Coordinates of C-alpha atoms and ligand atoms in Angstrom, one line a residue:
M4 CA 97.0 16.2 74.0
A5 CA 94.0 13.8 71.9
R6 CA 96.8 11.3 71.1
S7 CA 97.8 11.1 74.6
L8 CA 94.6 10.4 76.2
V9 CA 93.9 8.2 74.0
S10 CA 97.0 6.2 74.9
F11 CA 96.0 6.6 78.7
L12 CA 92.4 4.9 77.5
L13 CA 94.0 2.0 75.5
P14 CA 94.5 -0.4 78.4
C15 CA 90.7 -0.4 79.1
F16 CA 89.7 -1.0 75.6
R17 CA 91.2 -4.2 75.7
T18 CA 90.8 -5.2 78.9
S19 CA 88.0 -4.0 80.7
L20 CA 83.6 -4.2 80.7
V21 CA 83.9 -0.5 79.8
T22 CA 84.6 -1.6 76.1
P23 CA 81.0 -2.3 75.0
L24 CA 80.2 1.1 76.7
I25 CA 82.9 3.6 75.1
F26 CA 82.6 1.4 71.9
G27 CA 78.8 2.1 72.0
L28 CA 79.6 6.2 72.7
L29 CA 82.0 5.9 69.8
L30 CA 79.6 4.8 67.3
Q31 CA 77.9 8.4 67.2
P32 CA 80.8 10.4 66.0
P33 CA 82.1 9.5 62.1
L34 CA 83.8 6.0 62.0
T35 CA 87.1 7.7 61.3
Q36 CA 87.7 8.6 65.0
L37 CA 87.0 4.9 65.7
S38 CA 89.6 3.8 63.5
I39 CA 91.7 6.3 65.5
V40 CA 91.2 5.2 68.8
T41 CA 91.5 1.6 69.0
Q42 CA 94.3 0.2 67.8
P43 CA 93.3 -2.3 65.6
N44 CA 95.0 -5.7 65.7
I45 CA 96.8 -6.0 62.0
V46 CA 97.0 -9.1 60.2
L47 CA 99.0 -8.9 56.9
L48 CA 98.9 -11.9 54.5
M49 CA 101.2 -11.9 51.7
A50 CA 101.7 -14.2 48.8
D51 CA 104.8 -15.1 47.1
D52 CA 104.6 -14.1 42.9
L53 CA 100.5 -14.9 42.9
G54 CA 99.3 -13.3 40.1
I55 CA 96.4 -10.7 39.7
G56 CA 94.8 -13.3 37.6
D57 CA 95.0 -16.5 40.2
V58 CA 92.0 -15.0 42.0
G59 CA 88.3 -16.1 42.0
C60 CA 87.4 -12.0 42.8
Y61 CA 90.0 -10.3 40.2
G62 CA 87.8 -12.6 37.8
N63 CA 89.4 -16.0 37.7
D64 CA 86.4 -18.8 37.5
T65 CA 88.3 -21.7 37.6
I66 CA 90.5 -21.3 40.6
R67 CA 88.8 -21.8 44.0
T68 CA 89.5 -19.3 46.2
P69 CA 86.9 -18.7 48.5
N70 CA 88.6 -17.3 51.6
I71 CA 90.0 -14.5 49.8
D72 CA 86.6 -13.8 48.1
R73 CA 85.3 -13.8 51.4
L74 CA 87.7 -11.2 52.5
A75 CA 86.5 -9.0 49.6
K76 CA 83.3 -9.4 50.0
E77 CA 83.3 -8.7 53.2
G78 CA 85.7 -5.7 52.7
V79 CA 87.1 -3.3 50.1
R80 CA 88.8 -4.7 47.3
L81 CA 91.1 -2.4 45.2
T82 CA 91.5 -3.3 41.5
Q83 CA 95.2 -0.7 40.7
H84 CA 97.0 -1.7 43.9
I85 CA 101.0 -1.5 42.6
A86 CA 104.2 -3.1 43.7
A87 CA 106.8 -1.2 44.2
A88 CA 109.1 -3.5 42.3
P89 CA 108.5 -6.6 40.4
L90 CA 110.7 -8.7 42.4
C91 CA 110.5 -10.3 45.9
T92 CA 113.6 -8.6 47.7
P93 CA 112.8 -5.0 46.7
S94 CA 109.1 -5.2 46.6
R95 CA 109.2 -6.9 50.3
A96 CA 111.9 -3.9 51.4
A97 CA 109.6 -1.0 49.8
F98 CA 106.5 -2.3 51.5
L99 CA 108.2 -2.5 55.0
T100 CA 109.9 0.6 55.1
G101 CA 107.1 2.8 52.6
R102 CA 109.3 3.6 50.4
Y103 CA 111.2 2.9 47.0
P104 CA 113.7 0.4 47.4
L105 CA 116.2 2.8 45.8
R106 CA 116.1 4.8 49.0
S107 CA 117.5 1.9 50.5
G108 CA 119.7 1.0 48.5
M109 CA 117.8 -2.4 48.1
D110 CA 117.3 -2.2 44.3
A111 CA 119.5 -3.7 41.8
I112 CA 122.5 -1.7 40.2
N113 CA 123.4 -5.0 38.1
N114 CA 121.8 -8.3 37.0
Y115 CA 121.8 -9.3 40.7
R116 CA 118.3 -8.2 41.3
V117 CA 117.1 -10.1 44.6
I118 CA 119.3 -11.6 47.5
F119 CA 120.7 -14.8 46.6
W120 CA 122.0 -16.3 49.9
N121 CA 121.5 -16.5 53.2
G122 CA 125.1 -15.9 53.7
G123 CA 125.1 -12.9 51.7
S124 CA 125.8 -9.3 53.6
G125 CA 123.5 -7.3 51.8
G126 CA 119.8 -6.6 53.3
L127 CA 117.4 -4.1 55.0
P128 CA 120.1 -1.7 56.6
P129 CA 119.4 -1.1 60.1
N130 CA 118.6 2.0 60.0
E131 CA 115.8 2.1 58.0
T132 CA 112.4 1.9 60.1
T133 CA 109.8 -0.8 58.9
F134 CA 106.3 -0.1 59.9
A135 CA 106.8 -3.2 62.6
K136 CA 109.1 -1.3 64.6
I137 CA 107.1 1.9 65.0
L138 CA 104.1 -0.2 66.1
Q139 CA 106.3 -2.3 68.6
Q140 CA 106.9 1.2 70.1
Q141 CA 103.2 1.7 70.2
G142 CA 102.8 -1.2 72.5
Y143 CA 102.0 -3.7 69.6
S144 CA 103.3 -7.5 69.6
T145 CA 104.7 -8.0 66.4
G146 CA 105.6 -11.2 64.3
L147 CA 106.3 -12.3 61.2
I148 CA 105.7 -16.2 60.2
G149 CA 107.1 -17.1 56.7
K150 CA 109.5 -16.0 54.7
W151 CA 111.8 -12.2 54.9
H152 CA 114.7 -12.6 51.8
L153 CA 115.7 -8.9 53.2
G154 CA 119.2 -10.3 54.3
V155 CA 120.5 -12.0 57.6
N156 CA 124.1 -10.7 58.2
C157 CA 126.3 -8.1 58.0
E158 CA 129.9 -9.0 59.6
S159 CA 129.8 -12.1 61.2
R160 CA 127.7 -15.3 61.5
N161 CA 125.3 -14.5 64.1
D162 CA 125.2 -10.2 64.1
H163 CA 121.8 -11.0 62.3
C164 CA 122.2 -6.6 61.6
H165 CA 119.2 -7.8 58.8
H166 CA 116.8 -10.3 60.4
P167 CA 113.2 -9.6 61.4
L168 CA 114.1 -9.2 64.9
N169 CA 116.4 -6.3 64.1
H170 CA 113.4 -4.8 62.5
G171 CA 110.9 -4.1 64.9
F172 CA 109.5 -8.4 64.7
D173 CA 109.0 -10.1 68.4
Y174 CA 108.9 -12.8 66.8
F175 CA 110.3 -14.4 63.9
Y176 CA 109.3 -18.0 62.7
G177 CA 109.9 -18.9 58.8
M178 CA 112.3 -19.0 56.0
P179 CA 115.3 -15.9 56.5
F180 CA 115.6 -16.8 52.7
T181 CA 112.9 -17.6 50.0
L182 CA 111.3 -20.8 48.5
I183 CA 113.4 -22.2 45.6
S184 CA 113.3 -25.7 43.4
D185 CA 116.7 -26.2 45.2
C186 CA 114.5 -26.8 48.6
Q187 CA 112.5 -29.6 47.1
P188 CA 114.9 -32.7 46.7
T189 CA 112.8 -34.1 44.0
E190 CA 112.9 -31.2 42.2
T191 CA 115.3 -30.5 39.5
P192 CA 117.4 -27.5 41.7
E193 CA 117.5 -24.1 39.8
M194 CA 120.1 -22.4 41.7
D195 CA 122.3 -25.2 42.3
R196 CA 122.9 -25.6 38.6
A197 CA 123.4 -21.9 38.1
F198 CA 125.9 -21.6 40.3
R199 CA 127.4 -24.7 39.9
R200 CA 128.2 -23.4 36.7
K201 CA 128.5 -19.4 36.9
L202 CA 129.7 -19.2 40.6
W203 CA 131.7 -21.9 40.9
L204 CA 135.0 -20.1 40.8
S205 CA 134.7 -17.2 42.6
T206 CA 132.7 -19.7 45.6
Q207 CA 135.9 -21.9 45.7
M208 CA 138.1 -18.9 45.8
I209 CA 136.4 -17.8 49.0
G210 CA 136.8 -21.0 50.6
L211 CA 140.4 -21.1 49.6
V212 CA 141.5 -17.9 50.7
T213 CA 139.4 -18.3 54.4
L214 CA 141.3 -21.6 54.6
T215 CA 144.5 -20.0 54.1
A216 CA 143.6 -17.3 56.7
A217 CA 142.6 -19.9 58.7
L218 CA 145.5 -21.9 58.5
G219 CA 147.9 -18.6 59.0
R220 CA 146.7 -18.0 62.4
L221 CA 147.0 -21.8 63.2
T222 CA 150.7 -21.5 62.1
G223 CA 151.0 -18.1 64.2
L224 CA 150.3 -20.8 67.5
I225 CA 152.1 -23.7 66.5
S226 CA 154.7 -22.6 64.0
V227 CA 154.3 -25.5 61.1
G228 CA 156.9 -25.8 58.7
C229 CA 156.0 -24.2 55.2
K230 CA 155.7 -27.0 53.2
T231 CA 153.3 -28.6 55.9
L232 CA 151.1 -25.6 55.4
A233 CA 151.2 -25.9 51.3
C234 CA 150.1 -29.3 51.9
L235 CA 147.7 -28.9 54.8
A236 CA 145.7 -25.6 52.9
G237 CA 145.5 -28.1 49.7
F238 CA 144.1 -30.7 51.4
S239 CA 141.5 -29.0 52.7
F240 CA 140.8 -27.3 50.5
L241 CA 140.1 -30.9 48.1
F242 CA 137.7 -31.6 51.1
F243 CA 136.1 -28.5 51.0
V244 CA 135.2 -28.8 47.3
S245 CA 134.3 -32.4 47.3
W246 CA 132.2 -32.0 50.4
Y247 CA 130.6 -28.8 49.0
S248 CA 129.6 -30.5 45.4
S249 CA 128.5 -33.9 46.4
Y250 CA 125.7 -32.5 48.7
G251 CA 123.9 -29.8 46.5
F252 CA 124.8 -27.1 48.7
V253 CA 122.2 -24.7 47.8
R254 CA 119.8 -26.6 49.9
Y255 CA 122.3 -26.7 52.9
W256 CA 122.8 -22.8 52.9
N257 CA 119.8 -21.5 52.1
C258 CA 116.8 -23.5 52.6
I259 CA 116.9 -23.4 56.6
M260 CA 113.8 -22.3 59.3
M261 CA 114.9 -20.3 62.1
R262 CA 112.6 -19.6 65.3
N263 CA 113.9 -16.0 66.4
H264 CA 117.6 -16.2 66.1
E265 CA 117.9 -19.6 66.4
V266 CA 117.7 -22.1 63.5
T267 CA 115.8 -24.9 63.5
E268 CA 115.8 -26.9 60.2
Q269 CA 119.2 -27.0 58.2
P270 CA 118.0 -27.9 56.0
M271 CA 114.1 -27.6 55.9
V272 CA 112.0 -30.8 56.0
T273 CA 109.2 -29.0 53.5
D274 CA 106.9 -31.6 53.8
R275 CA 106.1 -30.0 57.3
T276 CA 106.5 -26.6 56.4
T277 CA 102.6 -25.4 55.5
S278 CA 101.4 -27.1 58.3
F279 CA 104.1 -25.5 61.0
I280 CA 103.7 -21.9 59.0
L281 CA 99.7 -22.6 59.8
R282 CA 100.0 -23.9 63.3
E283 CA 102.5 -20.9 64.6
S284 CA 100.3 -18.0 62.6
I285 CA 97.5 -19.7 64.4
S286 CA 99.6 -19.8 67.9
F287 CA 100.8 -16.0 67.6
I288 CA 96.9 -15.1 67.8
E289 CA 95.9 -17.3 70.6
R290 CA 99.1 -15.7 72.3
N291 CA 98.6 -12.2 71.8
K292 CA 94.9 -11.9 72.3
Q293 CA 94.9 -9.6 74.8
K294 CA 97.1 -6.9 73.4
P295 CA 97.0 -5.0 70.2
F296 CA 99.3 -7.3 68.0
L297 CA 100.9 -7.1 64.2
L298 CA 100.8 -10.5 62.4
F299 CA 102.9 -10.4 59.0
L300 CA 101.9 -14.0 57.6
S301 CA 104.2 -13.9 54.7
F302 CA 103.2 -17.5 52.7
L303 CA 105.7 -19.6 51.0
H304 CA 102.8 -20.1 48.5
S305 CA 102.8 -20.0 45.8
H306 CA 106.1 -19.5 45.0
T307 CA 107.6 -23.0 43.3
P308 CA 108.6 -25.3 44.2
L309 CA 105.0 -25.2 44.9
I310 CA 105.2 -26.9 47.9
T311 CA 101.6 -28.5 48.6
T312 CA 100.3 -31.2 50.8
E313 CA 99.3 -34.7 49.8
K314 CA 95.5 -33.2 50.5
F315 CA 95.6 -30.3 47.7
V316 CA 97.6 -32.4 45.1
G317 CA 95.3 -32.7 41.9
R318 CA 92.5 -31.0 43.0
S319 CA 92.3 -27.9 41.2
R320 CA 92.0 -27.4 37.7
H321 CA 95.2 -25.8 37.0
G322 CA 98.0 -28.2 37.9
L323 CA 100.4 -27.8 41.1
Y324 CA 100.4 -24.5 40.9
G325 CA 96.5 -24.5 41.0
D326 CA 96.8 -27.0 43.7
N327 CA 99.0 -24.4 45.9
V328 CA 97.2 -21.7 45.1
E329 CA 93.8 -23.6 46.8
E330 CA 95.9 -24.7 49.8
M331 CA 96.9 -21.4 50.5
D332 CA 93.4 -20.5 50.1
W333 CA 92.4 -22.2 52.9
M334 CA 95.5 -21.4 55.1
V335 CA 94.1 -17.9 54.8
G336 CA 90.5 -19.0 55.7
Q337 CA 91.8 -21.3 58.7
V338 CA 93.5 -17.9 60.0
L339 CA 90.1 -16.1 59.5
D340 CA 88.8 -19.1 62.0
A341 CA 91.1 -18.3 64.4
I342 CA 90.5 -14.5 64.3
D343 CA 86.4 -15.3 64.4
K344 CA 87.1 -17.8 67.1
E345 CA 88.9 -15.8 69.6
G346 CA 86.3 -12.8 68.8
L347 CA 89.0 -10.5 67.1
K348 CA 86.6 -10.4 63.8
N349 CA 85.6 -6.6 64.2
T350 CA 88.7 -5.2 66.2
T351 CA 91.1 -7.0 63.4
L352 CA 92.2 -5.2 60.4
I353 CA 93.5 -7.9 57.4
Y354 CA 95.4 -6.9 54.2
F355 CA 95.2 -9.5 51.7
A356 CA 97.9 -9.1 48.5
S357 CA 100.9 -10.7 46.4
D358 CA 104.2 -9.1 46.6
H359 CA 104.3 -8.8 42.6
G360 CA 102.9 -9.9 39.1
G361 CA 103.5 -14.0 38.5
W362 CA 106.2 -16.0 37.1
L363 CA 105.2 -16.3 33.3
E364 CA 108.5 -17.9 32.0
R365 CA 108.3 -20.8 35.2
Q366 CA 107.0 -23.5 32.7
E367 CA 107.9 -27.0 32.5
G368 CA 107.1 -28.2 29.0
K369 CA 103.3 -27.3 28.5
R370 CA 102.9 -27.6 32.6
Q371 CA 102.2 -23.9 34.0
L372 CA 104.3 -23.4 37.3
G373 CA 104.1 -19.6 37.7
G374 CA 101.1 -17.6 38.4
W375 CA 99.0 -15.7 35.7
N376 CA 98.2 -12.2 35.3
G377 CA 94.6 -11.8 34.0
I378 CA 94.2 -9.2 30.8
Y379 CA 97.4 -7.2 32.2
R380 CA 100.8 -7.4 30.0
G381 CA 104.0 -8.7 31.4
G382 CA 104.6 -10.5 34.6
K383 CA 107.6 -11.1 37.2
A384 CA 110.8 -9.1 37.1
M385 CA 109.0 -6.6 34.3
G386 CA 109.1 -3.1 36.3
G387 CA 107.1 -1.7 34.0
W388 CA 104.3 -3.4 32.5
E389 CA 101.0 -3.8 35.0
G390 CA 101.1 -7.5 34.8
G391 CA 105.0 -7.5 37.0
I392 CA 103.4 -5.0 39.1
R393 CA 99.7 -5.0 39.7
V394 CA 98.6 -7.4 42.3
P395 CA 95.6 -8.1 44.7
G396 CA 94.6 -5.9 47.2
I397 CA 92.5 -6.5 49.8
F398 CA 91.1 -5.1 53.1
R399 CA 88.8 -6.0 56.1
W400 CA 88.1 -4.3 59.0
P401 CA 84.3 -5.5 59.9
G402 CA 82.3 -2.2 61.0
V403 CA 84.9 0.3 60.1
L404 CA 85.6 -0.5 56.6
P405 CA 82.5 -0.8 53.8
A406 CA 81.6 -4.3 52.9
G407 CA 81.6 -5.4 49.4
T408 CA 83.4 -2.2 48.0
V409 CA 85.5 -2.2 45.1
I410 CA 88.0 0.8 44.7
D411 CA 90.2 1.5 41.2
E412 CA 92.0 4.7 42.7
P413 CA 95.9 3.9 42.3
T414 CA 97.4 2.3 45.6
S415 CA 100.4 1.1 46.6
L416 CA 101.7 -1.4 48.7
M417 CA 104.3 1.0 50.3
D418 CA 100.7 2.9 51.5
I419 CA 100.4 0.2 54.2
Y420 CA 103.2 1.7 55.9
P421 CA 101.8 5.0 56.8
T422 CA 98.2 3.3 57.1
V423 CA 99.2 0.8 60.2
V424 CA 101.2 3.7 61.7
H425 CA 98.4 5.8 62.1
L426 CA 96.3 3.6 62.9
A427 CA 98.0 2.1 65.6
G428 CA 98.8 5.8 66.9
G429 CA 102.7 6.2 66.2
A430 CA 104.2 9.0 63.9
L431 CA 105.9 8.9 60.4
P432 CA 109.9 9.3 60.3
Q433 CA 110.2 12.7 59.6
D434 CA 114.2 12.3 58.4
R435 CA 113.1 10.7 55.3
V436 CA 111.2 10.8 52.7
I437 CA 108.6 8.0 52.7
D438 CA 106.5 7.6 49.5
G439 CA 103.8 5.7 50.8
R440 CA 100.0 7.2 51.5
D441 CA 97.4 6.5 54.3
L442 CA 94.7 4.6 52.8
M443 CA 91.8 4.8 55.4
P444 CA 90.2 7.9 54.2
L445 CA 90.4 6.3 50.4
L446 CA 89.3 2.7 52.2
Q447 CA 86.7 4.2 54.3
G448 CA 84.9 6.4 51.6
T449 CA 85.6 9.8 52.5
V450 CA 87.9 10.7 49.8
D451 CA 87.2 9.7 46.6
H452 CA 90.7 9.9 45.1
S453 CA 93.4 8.3 46.6
E454 CA 96.8 11.0 47.3
H455 CA 99.0 9.3 44.3
K456 CA 99.3 11.6 41.5
F457 CA 102.5 10.1 40.3
L458 CA 103.6 6.6 40.5
F459 CA 107.3 5.6 39.4
H460 CA 107.8 2.3 38.3
Y461 CA 111.2 0.9 38.3
C462 CA 113.1 -2.1 37.3
G463 CA 116.4 -2.2 39.5
I464 CA 117.6 1.3 39.6
H465 CA 116.4 2.1 36.2
L466 CA 113.2 3.9 35.8
H467 CA 111.0 2.1 33.1
A468 CA 107.5 3.8 33.0
V469 CA 105.5 6.4 35.1
R470 CA 101.7 6.7 35.8
W471 CA 100.1 9.7 36.1
H472 CA 96.4 9.5 37.8
Q473 CA 95.0 12.9 36.1
K474 CA 92.6 13.2 38.9
D475 CA 90.1 15.2 36.6
S476 CA 89.7 13.4 33.8
G477 CA 90.1 10.6 35.4
A478 CA 92.5 9.4 33.2
I479 CA 95.5 7.1 34.0
W480 CA 98.4 8.0 31.8
K481 CA 100.9 5.9 32.1
A482 CA 104.5 6.4 29.9
H483 CA 107.0 4.0 29.2
Y484 CA 110.8 5.0 29.1
V485 CA 112.2 1.1 28.4
T486 CA 110.7 -1.8 28.1
P487 CA 112.3 -5.6 27.7
V488 CA 112.4 -7.4 24.4
F489 CA 110.4 -10.2 24.6
H490 CA 111.4 -13.5 23.6
P491 CA 110.1 -14.8 21.1
P492 CA 108.9 -11.5 19.7
G493 CA 104.9 -10.7 20.9
A494 CA 105.2 -14.0 24.1
G495 CA 104.7 -11.2 26.4
A496 CA 107.9 -12.7 28.1
C497 CA 111.4 -13.5 27.3
Y498 CA 111.0 -16.8 27.6
D499 CA 115.0 -17.3 26.1
R500 CA 116.2 -15.7 29.5
G501 CA 113.9 -16.9 32.2
F502 CA 112.9 -13.7 33.1
C503 CA 113.4 -9.9 31.6
P504 CA 116.2 -7.4 32.2
C505 CA 116.3 -4.4 33.5
F506 CA 119.2 -2.9 31.3
G507 CA 121.3 -3.7 28.5
E508 CA 120.8 -5.6 24.7
G509 CA 117.6 -7.1 26.4
V510 CA 115.8 -3.6 26.5
T511 CA 114.4 -1.6 24.1
H512 CA 114.3 2.7 25.2
H513 CA 111.3 4.8 23.9
D514 CA 112.0 8.1 22.7
P515 CA 109.4 9.7 23.1
P516 CA 108.1 7.2 25.5
L517 CA 104.8 5.0 24.7
L518 CA 102.0 5.9 26.1
F519 CA 98.5 4.3 27.1
D520 CA 95.7 5.7 29.3
L521 CA 95.0 2.4 31.4
S522 CA 91.3 3.5 32.2
R523 CA 90.6 3.1 28.5
D524 CA 93.7 0.4 27.8
P525 CA 94.5 -1.3 31.0
S526 CA 96.1 -4.0 28.7
E527 CA 98.6 -1.5 27.3
A528 CA 97.8 -3.2 24.3
K529 CA 98.0 -0.1 21.8
P530 CA 100.2 2.7 22.6
L531 CA 98.9 6.2 21.8
S532 CA 101.0 8.7 19.3
A533 CA 100.5 12.7 19.0
D534 CA 98.3 11.8 15.9
T535 CA 95.7 9.7 17.8
E536 CA 95.9 11.5 21.3
P537 CA 95.8 15.1 21.1
L538 CA 97.1 15.2 24.9
F539 CA 100.1 13.5 24.1
D540 CA 102.9 16.2 24.2
I541 CA 101.2 17.2 27.6
V542 CA 100.8 14.8 29.3
I543 CA 104.4 13.5 28.2
R544 CA 105.7 17.3 29.2
K545 CA 104.2 16.8 33.0
I546 CA 105.2 13.5 33.5
G547 CA 109.0 14.6 32.2
R548 CA 108.7 17.2 35.1
A549 CA 107.2 15.0 37.6
I550 CA 110.5 12.6 37.4
E551 CA 112.9 15.8 37.3
E552 CA 111.4 16.6 40.5
H553 CA 111.3 12.8 41.7
H554 CA 114.8 12.6 40.9
R555 CA 115.5 15.6 43.1
T556 CA 114.4 13.5 46.1
L557 CA 116.8 10.9 45.6
T558 CA 120.1 10.5 47.6
P559 CA 122.7 7.9 47.1
V560 CA 123.1 5.3 49.7
P561 CA 125.0 2.2 50.3
E562 CA 123.7 -0.4 47.5
Q563 CA 122.4 -3.6 49.3
L564 CA 122.7 -5.5 46.3
S565 CA 126.4 -4.9 44.9
M566 CA 128.5 -7.7 43.4
Y567 CA 130.3 -7.6 47.0
N568 CA 127.3 -7.7 49.2
I569 CA 125.4 -10.4 46.9
M570 CA 128.8 -12.6 47.0
W571 CA 127.8 -15.9 49.5
K572 CA 131.2 -15.5 52.9
P573 CA 131.6 -18.3 54.7
W574 CA 132.1 -16.6 57.9
L575 CA 128.5 -15.2 57.2
Q576 CA 126.3 -18.9 56.6
P577 CA 123.9 -19.2 59.4
C578 CA 124.6 -22.5 60.3
C579 CA 123.4 -24.9 62.8
G580 CA 126.5 -27.0 64.0
T581 CA 130.3 -26.2 63.1
F582 CA 131.0 -24.7 60.1
P583 CA 131.2 -25.9 57.5
I584 CA 129.1 -29.0 59.2
C585 CA 125.7 -27.5 59.5
W586 CA 123.3 -29.7 60.2
C587 CA 119.9 -30.0 62.5
D588 CA 116.4 -30.8 62.5
K589 CA 115.3 -29.2 66.4
E590 CA 111.5 -29.8 65.3
G591 CA 112.3 -33.7 64.6
E592 CA 114.3 -33.8 67.7
N593 CA 111.1 -31.6 69.6
K594 CA 108.8 -34.3 68.7
L595 CA 110.5 -37.6 69.2
A596 CA 110.6 -36.1 73.1
N597 CA 106.8 -35.2 72.9
L598 CA 106.2 -38.7 72.4
Ligands
NAG604 C1 92.9 -18.8 36.5 O1 94.3 -19.4 37.0 C2 94.2 -20.5 36.2 C3 95.8 -20.2 37.0 O2 96.5 -19.6 37.3 C4 95.1 -20.0 34.9 O3 95.5 -21.1 34.1 C5 93.7 -19.4 34.1 O4 94.2 -18.7 33.0 C6 92.8 -18.3 35.3 N1 91.7 -18.3 34.6 C7 91.3 -17.2 33.9 C8 89.6 -16.8 33.8 O5 91.7 -15.8 34.4
NAG605 C1 81.2 -6.4 64.2 O1 80.4 -5.6 63.3 C2 79.4 -6.0 62.6 C3 79.4 -4.9 61.6 O2 79.4 -3.8 61.7 C4 78.0 -6.0 63.5 O3 77.2 -6.2 62.6 C5 78.5 -6.8 64.3 O4 77.5 -7.2 65.2 C6 79.6 -6.6 65.1 N1 80.4 -8.0 66.1 C7 80.2 -7.6 67.5 C8 80.7 -9.2 68.3 O5 80.9 -6.8 67.9
NAG606 C1 121.6 4.8 56.7 O1 122.9 4.8 56.3 C2 123.5 5.3 55.4 C3 124.9 5.1 55.2 O2 125.4 5.7 56.3 C4 122.7 6.4 54.9 O3 123.6 7.0 53.5 C5 121.8 6.5 54.8 O4 121.0 7.7 54.4 C6 120.6 6.4 56.3 N1 119.9 6.1 56.0 C7 118.6 6.6 56.5 C8 116.9 6.3 56.8 O5 119.0 7.5 58.0

């Protein structure tokens, strides 16, 4: 009843002169009520690969992030904000669905732990309900600007079954994939090199099969002799292979920009990507200021190859990586200014986070190209150690959330889901497990503890560690069952492989598990034992029972990152042109037309 009244009143809140009056009246009851009725705009800012140690308000005194720091000063800063996975694809899947990634089949069963191609068939399943979809149904304008990395197609080139527009976003501008070094012609390509070596054969095989099939169809129509056919197939195959290998094909297949369903740049022109992403974000705010909107600005910063505009190169004290972080902070400032300018500051909830920890192994010689995780052990790709999963998490909503607050309770990126769904007046799906918890009571200070008792830390589908927040004592126990083998030993990272694995020879199993109390030892430096910790056995048993219970909530689902789904498939490759000749620069054309 209250809900329907609220939705009935909503149009007035937005447009009429009654607004100040109603606001005035609402200021009397507790703030919680205000937050339920206003359907705030929601702006989610997500950095890519940014470490918790890279941000000023998290203790970095040499990198300059004044705009992110301003958000924290005017809002709530979370010190124990945890990603559900240590890599982009699974972490973002969990973020958008409010569920551990293995519930949607979005975490790795093998060594392919993220989506590798725009032309793969895996991705966020169409039957998952993102918060964007619920907000869309609640009357929000929903936009995603920037990185997606959750798949594109299922069965044909333009079915876009995994595409943002099929997952609750009205508008999309950005990369369906992720930045990789291959996108920057001046950089050493990372994927191209690896794939030329490893997947060369399988890619060629697919090419061959496709061509033979195509030619088979052709011969049905014009009945060419068998020998001619073989000859043709051979020629086409050779053409395909030589065309392929001479172009840095990864760049053409993966480094593309799209606007809604249309490919606008293939390959993308990296020099202008940053300014386009900023322009699109600001214009989305301006276009939608009259009704509630959800803007998910999913930065390409600070992922390698660290595309940085001239103006910021050489400005920081931490090389290109620092320059890139400082540029992203400047972009955050531009977005905040746009919100202020439109008078939306008090009606907009802003959130800033990173998808997972910084990438320690990413170095060239002494040059740091990846993020820094401060006092926390480990980094990107490590499911258990804090450095891989503890990220910045900041909320700002003036007048509703108390300014300058710091909260040390365990929270998860999955919590955004129920939080924004409730703010929009929507209901959570009842037919599935949602792992996130509404953060508003904690953020507003009406409760002292987060609802999370246990958090499960996965590496792919392998459970590496579990955190137990023992609320009465304040202890944050963390038991590690599996840890990666560092190389060189004690290095805190896997420099021999580029990133740490989840299973196999590269990991150590612990029985009994390694136990830490993060409230006393946040760096996970000294494991406790039954001799040093009287509660050791009790804690391990308690966590063991929680794991059993958690396992009972899991059901098998199709594996989105299976070998088959990961593979590049020519018939799924988004293509601007006639496959396999895919090339366009629509932004360039537009620019010329405008002159
Ligand atoms: C600040 O960030 C830079 C860049 O990641 C890092 O090299 C440096 O160690 C950090 N400083 C502190 C005090 O954390
Ligand atoms: C926004 O909220 C702040 C803090 O409650 C208040 O001081 C300010 O006057 C409000 N601004 C507007 C435009 O309502
Ligand atoms: C989505 O479909 C798959 C395959 O049919 C099924 O296993 C899964 O449970 C479904 N997910 C939801 C959330 O309904």
